[in-house]
Tab-separated table of C-alpha atoms and ligand atoms in Angstrom:
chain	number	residue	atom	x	y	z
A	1	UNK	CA	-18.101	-1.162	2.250
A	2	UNK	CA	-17.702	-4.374	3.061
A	3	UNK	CA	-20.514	-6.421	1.424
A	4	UNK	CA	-21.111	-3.664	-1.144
A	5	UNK	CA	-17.509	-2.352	-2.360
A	6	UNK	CA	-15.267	-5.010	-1.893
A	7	UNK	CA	-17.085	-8.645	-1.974
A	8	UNK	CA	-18.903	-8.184	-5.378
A	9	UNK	CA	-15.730	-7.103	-6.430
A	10	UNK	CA	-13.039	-10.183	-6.135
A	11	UNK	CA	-12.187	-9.648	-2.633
A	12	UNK	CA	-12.232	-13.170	-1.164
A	13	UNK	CA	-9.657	-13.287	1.487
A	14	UNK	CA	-11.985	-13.489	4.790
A	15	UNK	CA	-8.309	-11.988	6.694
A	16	UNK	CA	-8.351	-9.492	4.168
A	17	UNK	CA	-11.690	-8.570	5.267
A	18	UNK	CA	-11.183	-8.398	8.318
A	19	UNK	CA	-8.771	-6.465	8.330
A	20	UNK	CA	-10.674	-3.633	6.019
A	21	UNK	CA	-13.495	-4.056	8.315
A	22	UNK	CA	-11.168	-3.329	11.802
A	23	UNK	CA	-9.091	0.177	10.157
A	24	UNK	CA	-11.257	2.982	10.804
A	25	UNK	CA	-11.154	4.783	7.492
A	26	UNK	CA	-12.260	7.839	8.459
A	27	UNK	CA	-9.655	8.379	11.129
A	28	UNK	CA	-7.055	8.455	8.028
A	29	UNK	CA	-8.905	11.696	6.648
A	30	UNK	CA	-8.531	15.113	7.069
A	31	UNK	CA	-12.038	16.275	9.195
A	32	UNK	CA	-13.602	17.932	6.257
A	33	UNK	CA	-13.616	14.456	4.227
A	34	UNK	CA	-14.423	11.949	7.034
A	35	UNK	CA	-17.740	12.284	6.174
A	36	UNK	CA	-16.686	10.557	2.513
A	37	UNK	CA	-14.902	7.692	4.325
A	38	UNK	CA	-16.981	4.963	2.924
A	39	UNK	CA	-17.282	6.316	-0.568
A	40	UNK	CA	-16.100	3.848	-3.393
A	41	UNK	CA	-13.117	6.432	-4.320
A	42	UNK	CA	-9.516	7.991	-3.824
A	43	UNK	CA	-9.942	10.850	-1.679
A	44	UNK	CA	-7.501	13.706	-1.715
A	45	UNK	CA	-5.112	14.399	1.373
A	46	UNK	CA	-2.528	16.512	2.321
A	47	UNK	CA	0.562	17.651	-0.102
A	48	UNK	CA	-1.818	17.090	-3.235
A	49	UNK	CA	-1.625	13.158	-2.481
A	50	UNK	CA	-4.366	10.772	-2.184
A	51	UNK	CA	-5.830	7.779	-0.089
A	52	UNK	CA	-6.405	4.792	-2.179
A	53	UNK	CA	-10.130	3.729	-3.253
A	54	UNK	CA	-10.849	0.984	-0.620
A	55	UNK	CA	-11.265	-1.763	-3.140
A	56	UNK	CA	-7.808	-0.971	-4.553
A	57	UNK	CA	-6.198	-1.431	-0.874
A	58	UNK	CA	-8.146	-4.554	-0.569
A	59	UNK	CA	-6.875	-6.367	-3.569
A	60	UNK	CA	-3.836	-5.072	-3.700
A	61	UNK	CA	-3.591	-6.287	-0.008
A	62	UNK	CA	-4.960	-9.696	-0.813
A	63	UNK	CA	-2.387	-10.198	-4.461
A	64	UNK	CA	0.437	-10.122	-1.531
A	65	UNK	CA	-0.873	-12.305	0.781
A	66	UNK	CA	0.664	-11.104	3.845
A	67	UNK	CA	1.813	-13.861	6.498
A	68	UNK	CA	1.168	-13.471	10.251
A	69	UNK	CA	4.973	-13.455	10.492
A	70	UNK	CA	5.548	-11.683	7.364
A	71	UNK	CA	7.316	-8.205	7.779
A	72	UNK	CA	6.136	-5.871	4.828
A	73	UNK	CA	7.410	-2.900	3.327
A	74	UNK	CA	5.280	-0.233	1.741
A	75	UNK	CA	6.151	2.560	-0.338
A	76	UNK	CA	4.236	5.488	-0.017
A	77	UNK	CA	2.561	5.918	3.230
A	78	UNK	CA	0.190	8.819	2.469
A	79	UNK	CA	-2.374	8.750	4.781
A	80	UNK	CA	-1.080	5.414	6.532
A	81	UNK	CA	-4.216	3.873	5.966
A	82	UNK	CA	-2.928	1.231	3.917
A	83	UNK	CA	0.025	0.586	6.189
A	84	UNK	CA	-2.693	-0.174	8.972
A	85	UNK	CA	-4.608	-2.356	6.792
A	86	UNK	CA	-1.189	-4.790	6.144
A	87	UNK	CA	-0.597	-4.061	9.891
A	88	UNK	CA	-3.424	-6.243	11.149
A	89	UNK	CA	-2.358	-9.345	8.605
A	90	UNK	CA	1.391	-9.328	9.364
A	91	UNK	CA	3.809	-8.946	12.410
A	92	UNK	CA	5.711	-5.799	11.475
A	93	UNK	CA	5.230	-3.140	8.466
A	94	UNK	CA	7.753	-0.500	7.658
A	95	UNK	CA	6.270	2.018	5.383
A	96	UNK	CA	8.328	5.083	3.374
A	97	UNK	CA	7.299	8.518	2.871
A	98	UNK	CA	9.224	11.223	1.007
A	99	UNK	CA	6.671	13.741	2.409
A	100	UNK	CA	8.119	15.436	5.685
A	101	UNK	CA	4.353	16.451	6.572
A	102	UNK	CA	2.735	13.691	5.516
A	103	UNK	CA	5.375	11.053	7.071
A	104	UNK	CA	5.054	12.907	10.549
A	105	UNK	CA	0.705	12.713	10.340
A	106	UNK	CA	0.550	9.131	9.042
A	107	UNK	CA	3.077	8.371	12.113
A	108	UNK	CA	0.913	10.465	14.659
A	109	UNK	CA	-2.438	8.711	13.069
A	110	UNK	CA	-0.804	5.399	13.303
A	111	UNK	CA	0.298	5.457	17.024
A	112	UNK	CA	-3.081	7.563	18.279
A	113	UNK	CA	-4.752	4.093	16.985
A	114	UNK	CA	-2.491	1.944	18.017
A	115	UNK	CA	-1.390	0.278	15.306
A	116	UNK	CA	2.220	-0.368	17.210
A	117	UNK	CA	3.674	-2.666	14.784
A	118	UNK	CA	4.302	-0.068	12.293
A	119	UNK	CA	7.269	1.840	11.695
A	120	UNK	CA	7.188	5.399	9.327
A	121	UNK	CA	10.277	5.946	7.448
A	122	UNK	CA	11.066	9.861	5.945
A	123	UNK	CA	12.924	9.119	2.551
A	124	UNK	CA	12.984	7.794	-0.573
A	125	UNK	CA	11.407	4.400	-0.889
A	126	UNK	CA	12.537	3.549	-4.443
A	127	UNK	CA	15.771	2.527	-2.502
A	128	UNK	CA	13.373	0.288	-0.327
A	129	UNK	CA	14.859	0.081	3.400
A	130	UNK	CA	18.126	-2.386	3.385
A	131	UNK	CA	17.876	-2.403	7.390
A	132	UNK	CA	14.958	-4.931	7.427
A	133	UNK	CA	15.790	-6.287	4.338
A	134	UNK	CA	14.582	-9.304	2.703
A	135	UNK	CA	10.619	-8.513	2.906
A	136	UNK	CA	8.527	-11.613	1.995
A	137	UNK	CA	5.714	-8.295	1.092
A	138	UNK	CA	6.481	-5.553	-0.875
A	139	UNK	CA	3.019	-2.849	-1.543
A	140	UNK	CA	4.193	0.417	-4.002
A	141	UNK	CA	1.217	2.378	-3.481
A	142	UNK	CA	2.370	5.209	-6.264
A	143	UNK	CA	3.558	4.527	-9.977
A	144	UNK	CA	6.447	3.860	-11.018
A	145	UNK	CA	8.156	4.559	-14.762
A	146	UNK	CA	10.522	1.333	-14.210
A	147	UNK	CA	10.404	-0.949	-11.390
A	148	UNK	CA	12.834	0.162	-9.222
A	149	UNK	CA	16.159	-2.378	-8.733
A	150	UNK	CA	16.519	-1.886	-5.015
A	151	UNK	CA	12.729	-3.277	-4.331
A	152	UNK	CA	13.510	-6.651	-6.729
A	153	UNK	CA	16.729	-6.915	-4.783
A	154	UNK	CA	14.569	-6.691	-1.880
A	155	UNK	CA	12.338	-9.163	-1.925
A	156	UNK	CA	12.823	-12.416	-0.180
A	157	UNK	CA	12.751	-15.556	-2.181
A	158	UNK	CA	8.595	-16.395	-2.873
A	159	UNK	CA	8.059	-12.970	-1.825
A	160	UNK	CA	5.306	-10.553	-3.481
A	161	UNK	CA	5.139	-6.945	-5.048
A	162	UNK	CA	2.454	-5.440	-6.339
A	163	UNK	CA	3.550	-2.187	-8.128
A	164	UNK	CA	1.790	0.241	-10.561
A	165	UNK	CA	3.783	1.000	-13.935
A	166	UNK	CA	3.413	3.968	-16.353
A	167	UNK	CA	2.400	2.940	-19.559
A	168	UNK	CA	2.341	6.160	-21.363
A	169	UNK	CA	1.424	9.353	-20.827
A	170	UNK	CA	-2.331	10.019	-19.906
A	171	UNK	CA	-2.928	6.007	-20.080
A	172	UNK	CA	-3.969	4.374	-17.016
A	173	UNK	CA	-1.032	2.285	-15.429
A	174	UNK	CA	-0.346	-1.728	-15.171
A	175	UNK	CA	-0.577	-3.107	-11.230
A	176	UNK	CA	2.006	-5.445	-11.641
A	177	UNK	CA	2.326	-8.600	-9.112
A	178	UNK	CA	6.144	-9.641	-9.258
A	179	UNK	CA	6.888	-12.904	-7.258
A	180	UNK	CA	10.377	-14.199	-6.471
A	181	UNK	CA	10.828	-18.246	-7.088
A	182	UNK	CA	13.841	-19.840	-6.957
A	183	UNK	CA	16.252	-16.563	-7.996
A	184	UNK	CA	13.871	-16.203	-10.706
A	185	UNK	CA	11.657	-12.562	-10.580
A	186	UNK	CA	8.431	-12.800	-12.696
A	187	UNK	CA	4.841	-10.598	-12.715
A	188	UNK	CA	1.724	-10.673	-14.237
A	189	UNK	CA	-0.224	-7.667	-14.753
A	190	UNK	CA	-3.345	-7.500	-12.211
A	191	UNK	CA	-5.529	-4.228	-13.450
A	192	UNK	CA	-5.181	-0.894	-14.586
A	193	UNK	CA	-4.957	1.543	-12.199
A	194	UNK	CA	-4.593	4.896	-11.554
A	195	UNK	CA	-2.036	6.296	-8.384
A	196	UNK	CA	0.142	9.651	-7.986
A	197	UNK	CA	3.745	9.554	-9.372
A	198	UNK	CA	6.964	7.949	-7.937
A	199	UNK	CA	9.114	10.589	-7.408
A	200	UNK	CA	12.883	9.404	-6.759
A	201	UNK	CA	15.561	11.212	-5.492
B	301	LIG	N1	-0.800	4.307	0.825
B	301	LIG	C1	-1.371	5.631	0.987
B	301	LIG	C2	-1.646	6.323	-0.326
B	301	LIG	C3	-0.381	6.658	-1.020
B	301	LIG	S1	-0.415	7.994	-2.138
B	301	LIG	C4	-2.600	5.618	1.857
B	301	LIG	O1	-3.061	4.543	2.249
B	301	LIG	O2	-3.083	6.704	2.183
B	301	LIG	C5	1.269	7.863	-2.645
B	301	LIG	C6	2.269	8.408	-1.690
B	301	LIG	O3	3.562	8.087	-2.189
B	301	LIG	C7	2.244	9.925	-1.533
B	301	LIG	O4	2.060	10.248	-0.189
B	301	LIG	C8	3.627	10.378	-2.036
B	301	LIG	O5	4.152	11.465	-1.318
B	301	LIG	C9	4.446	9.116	-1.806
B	301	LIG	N2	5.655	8.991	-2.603
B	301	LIG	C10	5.884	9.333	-3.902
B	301	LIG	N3	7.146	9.033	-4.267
B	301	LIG	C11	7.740	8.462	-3.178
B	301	LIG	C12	9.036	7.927	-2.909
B	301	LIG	N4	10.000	7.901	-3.838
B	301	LIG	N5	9.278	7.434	-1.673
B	301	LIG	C13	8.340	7.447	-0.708
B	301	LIG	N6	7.090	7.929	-0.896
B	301	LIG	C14	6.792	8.430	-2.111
């Protein structure tokens, strides 16, 4: 995966790759797919969501450059792969699921591992999670129509998002990277990608 998924493919950070090379991928799926672990794809889990293609989680890992002291907040834990991924590269991760079942596995999965420095939220992360709130690391790992308000208000001053946004219907969506400088909230768009809906409310 390593030298054949994600190097060729713009993934330079060598703590990035670390950190894809430590999470076992496999552990993430349910036992039917863990033979697929190391396929270049999105797989799908429970609920009718997915785990994101491992080159996806890489650079959108690496376009946030998560800080050893860095606390991160994800949206959309899924699987809790990613979560464990930005849980190697920074000291705490929060991560929100609207997905009763899928909050509760990623949880179980996370603290089986070990990965004790994250914390799964049940709710509705396009109000981000005010408790912990500024986060120098913001990862939406499902697409949004409009960047939700609560997540810019949310991140700390030269803090990064990276978010996918709609573009139309049956289009492939804009990863956005939005940084924070002095007051000022900017983004350039990264790649087209394709993730499962933000659903609010
Ligand atoms: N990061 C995951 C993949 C995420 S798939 C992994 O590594 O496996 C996107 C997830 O976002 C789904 O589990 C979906 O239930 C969740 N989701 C969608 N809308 C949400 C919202 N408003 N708040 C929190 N989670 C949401």
């Amino acid at each position: 995966m390593i030298a054949e998924q994600l190097q060729p493919h713009g993934v330079t950070d060598v703590r990035v790759l670390q950190a894809m090379a430590d999470v076992p991928r496999e552990e993430f799926l349910p036992p039917r797919l863990k033979g697929h672990a190391y396929e270049d794809r999105a797989l799908g889990i429970e609920c009718g969501q997915t785990i994101s293609q491992p080159l996806v989680v890489a650079l959108m890992t690496q376009a946030v450059a998560p800080q050893p002291d860095d606390v991160a907040l994800e949206v959309g834990a899924g699987s809790g792969y990613q979560a464990a991924v930005l849980s190697r590269l920074c000291r705490r991760v929060i991560t929100i699921e609207r997905e009763p079942a899928l909050a509760e596995h990623a949880g179980a999965t996370l603290k089986r591992l070990g990965y004790e420095n994250v914390e799964v939220v049940l709710g509705d992360g396009s109000l981000g999670s005010a408790r912990s709130a500024l986060y120098p690391v913001i990862l939406v790992a499902c697409a949004a129509r409009e960047v939700p308000p609560a997540l810019i208000e949310q991140l700390a001053e030269a803090g990064r998002m990276v978010i996918p946004v709609e573009t139309g219907a049956g289009q492939p969506q804009d990863l956005r990277l939005y940084t924070r400088a002095a007051e000022e909230v900017t983004y350039r768009s990264l790649f087209p990608v394709l993730f499962v809906p933000l659903r609010t409310g």
